[in-house]
CSV table of C-alpha atoms in Angstrom, one decimal:
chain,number,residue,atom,x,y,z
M,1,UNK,CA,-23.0,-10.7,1.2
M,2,UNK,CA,-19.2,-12.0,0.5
M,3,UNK,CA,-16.4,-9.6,0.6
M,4,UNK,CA,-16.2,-9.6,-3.2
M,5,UNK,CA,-19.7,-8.6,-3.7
M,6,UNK,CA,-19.0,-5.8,-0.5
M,7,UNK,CA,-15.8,-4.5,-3.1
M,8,UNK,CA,-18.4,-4.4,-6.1
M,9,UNK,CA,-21.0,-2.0,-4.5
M,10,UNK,CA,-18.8,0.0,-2.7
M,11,UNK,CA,-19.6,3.8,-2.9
M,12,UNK,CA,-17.1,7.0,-2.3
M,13,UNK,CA,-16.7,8.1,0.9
M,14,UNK,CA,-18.2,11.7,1.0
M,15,UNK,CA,-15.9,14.6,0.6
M,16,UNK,CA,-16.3,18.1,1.4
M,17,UNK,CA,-14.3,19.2,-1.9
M,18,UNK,CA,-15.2,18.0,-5.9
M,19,UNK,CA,-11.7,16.3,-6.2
M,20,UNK,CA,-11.6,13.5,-8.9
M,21,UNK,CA,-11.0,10.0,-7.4
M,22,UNK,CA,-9.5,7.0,-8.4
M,23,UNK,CA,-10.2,3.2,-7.3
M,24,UNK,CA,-6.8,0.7,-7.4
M,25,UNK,CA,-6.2,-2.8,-6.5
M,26,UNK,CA,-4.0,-3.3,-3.8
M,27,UNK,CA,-3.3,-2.8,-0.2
M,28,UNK,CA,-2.4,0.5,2.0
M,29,UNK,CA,-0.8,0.5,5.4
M,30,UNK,CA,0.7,2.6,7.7
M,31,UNK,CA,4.1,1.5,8.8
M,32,UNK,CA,6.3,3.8,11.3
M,33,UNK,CA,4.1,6.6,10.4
M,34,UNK,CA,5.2,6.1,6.6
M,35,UNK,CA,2.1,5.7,4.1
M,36,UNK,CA,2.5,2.4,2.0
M,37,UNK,CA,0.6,1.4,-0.8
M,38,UNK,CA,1.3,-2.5,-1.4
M,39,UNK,CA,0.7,-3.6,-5.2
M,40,UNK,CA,0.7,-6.9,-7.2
M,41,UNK,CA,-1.2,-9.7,-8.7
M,42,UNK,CA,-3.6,-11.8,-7.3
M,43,UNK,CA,-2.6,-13.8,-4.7
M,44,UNK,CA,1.1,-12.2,-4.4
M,45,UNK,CA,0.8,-12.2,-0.1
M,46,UNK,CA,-0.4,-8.3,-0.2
M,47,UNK,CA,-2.7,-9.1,2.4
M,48,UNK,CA,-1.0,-11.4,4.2
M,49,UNK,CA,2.0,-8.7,4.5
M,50,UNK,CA,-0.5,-6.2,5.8
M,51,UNK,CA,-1.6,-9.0,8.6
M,52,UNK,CA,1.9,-9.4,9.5
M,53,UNK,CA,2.5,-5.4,9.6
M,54,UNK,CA,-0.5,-5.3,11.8
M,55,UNK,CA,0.5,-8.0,14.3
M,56,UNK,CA,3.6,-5.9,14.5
M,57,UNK,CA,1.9,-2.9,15.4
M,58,UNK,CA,1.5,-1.1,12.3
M,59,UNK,CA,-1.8,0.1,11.4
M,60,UNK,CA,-4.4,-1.0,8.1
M,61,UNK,CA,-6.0,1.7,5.5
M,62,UNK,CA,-7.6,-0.6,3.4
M,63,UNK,CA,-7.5,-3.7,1.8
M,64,UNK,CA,-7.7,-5.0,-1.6
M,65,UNK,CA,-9.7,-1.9,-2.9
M,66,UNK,CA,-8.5,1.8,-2.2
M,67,UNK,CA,-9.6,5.3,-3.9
M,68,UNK,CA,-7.2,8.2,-4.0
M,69,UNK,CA,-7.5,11.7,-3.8
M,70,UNK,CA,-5.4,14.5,-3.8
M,71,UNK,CA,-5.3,17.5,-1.7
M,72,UNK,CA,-2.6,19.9,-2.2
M,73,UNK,CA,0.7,18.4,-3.5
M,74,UNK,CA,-0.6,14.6,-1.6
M,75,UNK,CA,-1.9,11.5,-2.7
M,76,UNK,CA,-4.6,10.4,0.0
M,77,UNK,CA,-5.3,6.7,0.4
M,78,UNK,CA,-9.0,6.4,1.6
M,79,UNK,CA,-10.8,2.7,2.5
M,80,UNK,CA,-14.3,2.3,1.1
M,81,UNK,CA,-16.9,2.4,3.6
M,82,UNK,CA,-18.5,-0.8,3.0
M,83,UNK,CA,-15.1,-2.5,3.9
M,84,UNK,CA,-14.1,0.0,6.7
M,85,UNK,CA,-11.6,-2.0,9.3
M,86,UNK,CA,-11.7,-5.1,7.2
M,87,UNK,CA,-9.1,-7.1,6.1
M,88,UNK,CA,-9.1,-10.8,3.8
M,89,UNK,CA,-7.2,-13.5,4.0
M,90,UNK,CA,-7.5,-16.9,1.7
M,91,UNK,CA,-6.8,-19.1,4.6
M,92,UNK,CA,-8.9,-16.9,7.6
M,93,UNK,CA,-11.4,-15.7,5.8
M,94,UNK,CA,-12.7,-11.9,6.8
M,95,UNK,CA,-10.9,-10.1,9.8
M,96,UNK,CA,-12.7,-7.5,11.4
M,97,UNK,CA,-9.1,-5.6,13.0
M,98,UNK,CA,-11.6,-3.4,15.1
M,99,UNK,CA,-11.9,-6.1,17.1
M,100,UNK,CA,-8.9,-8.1,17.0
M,101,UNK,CA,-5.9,-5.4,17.6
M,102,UNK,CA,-5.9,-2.2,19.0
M,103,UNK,CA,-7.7,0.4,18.6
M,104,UNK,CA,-5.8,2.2,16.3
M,105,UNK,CA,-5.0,-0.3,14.3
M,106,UNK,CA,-7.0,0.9,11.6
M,107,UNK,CA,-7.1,4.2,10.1
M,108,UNK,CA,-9.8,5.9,7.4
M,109,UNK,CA,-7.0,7.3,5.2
M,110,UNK,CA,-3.4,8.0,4.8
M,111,UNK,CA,-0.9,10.2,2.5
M,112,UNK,CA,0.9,7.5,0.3
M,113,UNK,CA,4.7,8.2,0.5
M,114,UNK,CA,5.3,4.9,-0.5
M,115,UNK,CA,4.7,1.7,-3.2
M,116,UNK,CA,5.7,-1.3,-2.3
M,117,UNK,CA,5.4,-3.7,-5.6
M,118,UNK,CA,5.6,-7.6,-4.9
M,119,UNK,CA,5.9,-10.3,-7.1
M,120,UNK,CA,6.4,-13.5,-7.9
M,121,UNK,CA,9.4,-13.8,-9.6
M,122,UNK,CA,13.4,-14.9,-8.5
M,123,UNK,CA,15.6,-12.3,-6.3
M,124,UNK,CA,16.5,-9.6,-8.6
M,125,UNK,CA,20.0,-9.8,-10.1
M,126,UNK,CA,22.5,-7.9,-7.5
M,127,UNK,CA,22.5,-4.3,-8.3
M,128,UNK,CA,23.5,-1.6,-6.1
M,129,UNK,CA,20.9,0.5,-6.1
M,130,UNK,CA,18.1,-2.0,-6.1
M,131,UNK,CA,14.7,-2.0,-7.7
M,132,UNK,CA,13.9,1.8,-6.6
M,133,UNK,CA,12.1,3.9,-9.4
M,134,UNK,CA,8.9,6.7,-9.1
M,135,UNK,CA,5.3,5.3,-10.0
M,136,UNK,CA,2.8,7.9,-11.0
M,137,UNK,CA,-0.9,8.0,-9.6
M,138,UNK,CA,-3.0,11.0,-10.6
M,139,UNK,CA,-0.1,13.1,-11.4
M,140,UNK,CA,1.8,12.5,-8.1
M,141,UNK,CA,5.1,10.6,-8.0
M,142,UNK,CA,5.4,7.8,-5.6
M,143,UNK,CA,9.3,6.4,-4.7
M,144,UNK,CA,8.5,2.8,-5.3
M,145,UNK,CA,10.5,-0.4,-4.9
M,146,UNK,CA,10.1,-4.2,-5.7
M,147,UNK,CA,10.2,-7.2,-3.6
M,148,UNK,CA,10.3,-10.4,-4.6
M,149,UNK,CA,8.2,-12.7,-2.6
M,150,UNK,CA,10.4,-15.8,-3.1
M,151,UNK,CA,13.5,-14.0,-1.2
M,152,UNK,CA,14.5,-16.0,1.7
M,153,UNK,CA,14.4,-12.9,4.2
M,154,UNK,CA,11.0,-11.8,5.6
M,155,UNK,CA,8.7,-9.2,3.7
M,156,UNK,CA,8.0,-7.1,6.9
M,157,UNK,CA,11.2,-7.3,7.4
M,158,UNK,CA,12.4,-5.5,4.0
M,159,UNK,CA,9.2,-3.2,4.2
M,160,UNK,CA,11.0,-1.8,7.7
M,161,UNK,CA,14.6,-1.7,6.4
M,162,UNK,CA,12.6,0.3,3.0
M,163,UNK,CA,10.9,2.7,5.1
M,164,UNK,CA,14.3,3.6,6.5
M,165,UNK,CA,15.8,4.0,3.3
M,166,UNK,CA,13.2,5.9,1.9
M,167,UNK,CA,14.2,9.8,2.6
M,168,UNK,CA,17.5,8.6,0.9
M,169,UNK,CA,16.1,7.5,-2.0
M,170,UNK,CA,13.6,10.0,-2.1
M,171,UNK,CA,15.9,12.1,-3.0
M,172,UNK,CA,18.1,10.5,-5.2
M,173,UNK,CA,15.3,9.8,-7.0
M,174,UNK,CA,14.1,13.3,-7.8
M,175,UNK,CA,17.7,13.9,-8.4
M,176,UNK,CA,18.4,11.6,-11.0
M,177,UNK,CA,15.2,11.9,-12.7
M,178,UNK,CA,14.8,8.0,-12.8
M,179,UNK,CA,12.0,5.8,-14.1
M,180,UNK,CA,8.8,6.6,-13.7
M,181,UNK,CA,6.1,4.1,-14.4
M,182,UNK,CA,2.3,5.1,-14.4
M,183,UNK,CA,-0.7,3.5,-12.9
């Protein structure tokens, strides 16, 4: 079975309580202890971010499919079971990080404090307060920011320097009421 068909008959990982899920494209890691959730097209370098977060030392949630929950006032980022620890990339094919890093390298689930939105497209034109807004997933506001994968400095590099600037933003965000797109 190819990791496409593994994403198609994926199942829900039990849960003690009835809470509603909710299944996204996309990929969630956990950087300095910060919950990321890592969004974009096809083909964007999502994955191959999270494989150069992980040779760092950061650890992997899931890749290309994750379900949400909520419990209390957090989003929960769970990995299916079928693709549990796995991790594709176009050029390697499947990576089992179980076995290739560390042992915690890979982690069931994570609270999402984070979205991380790559794309395509040119730098963004200079503004101050950069691409920051709140993205909405079941009901819970997310900080988000974009990052353009054609900008000469390294993505993990500008996930790190984001993580660091997130409490700031965080609350400037709330505080200002800013854009909120929904997912």
């Amino acid at each position: 079975m190819n990791y496409y068909s593994l994403l198609m008959t994926t199942s829900h990982p039990s849960s003690s309580t009835d809470t509603p899920r909710f299944g996204q494209h996309g990929v969630a890691v956990k950087v300095d202890n910060t919950g990321i959730l890592i969004l974009g097209k096809p083909g964007v370098g999502k994955s191959s971010l999270a494989l150069e977060l992980l040779a760092q030392g950061h650890q992997l949630v899931a890749d290309d499919h994750i379900e949400f929950s909520i419990l209390g006032p957090q989003l929960i980022a769970h990995c299916p079971t079928q693709t549990s620890g796995l991790l594709h990339s176009r050029e390697l094919g499947m990576i089992d990080v179980r076995k290739l890093y560390p042992e915690n390298a890979w982690l069931a689930q994570m609270v999402v404090e984070m979205i991380i939105k790559l794309h395509h497209g040119p730098n963004t034109p200079v503004n101050y307060e950069g691409t920051w807004q709140l993205t909405e997933i079941m009901q819970m506001q997310i900080p988000s920011v974009s990052l353009s994968v054609s900008s000469p400095t390294s993505l993990s590099a500008r996930v790190l320097a984001a993580v660091k600037l997130l409490p700031l933003r965080q609350s400037e965000l709330h505080l200002t009421n800013s854009r909120v797109t929904t997912i």
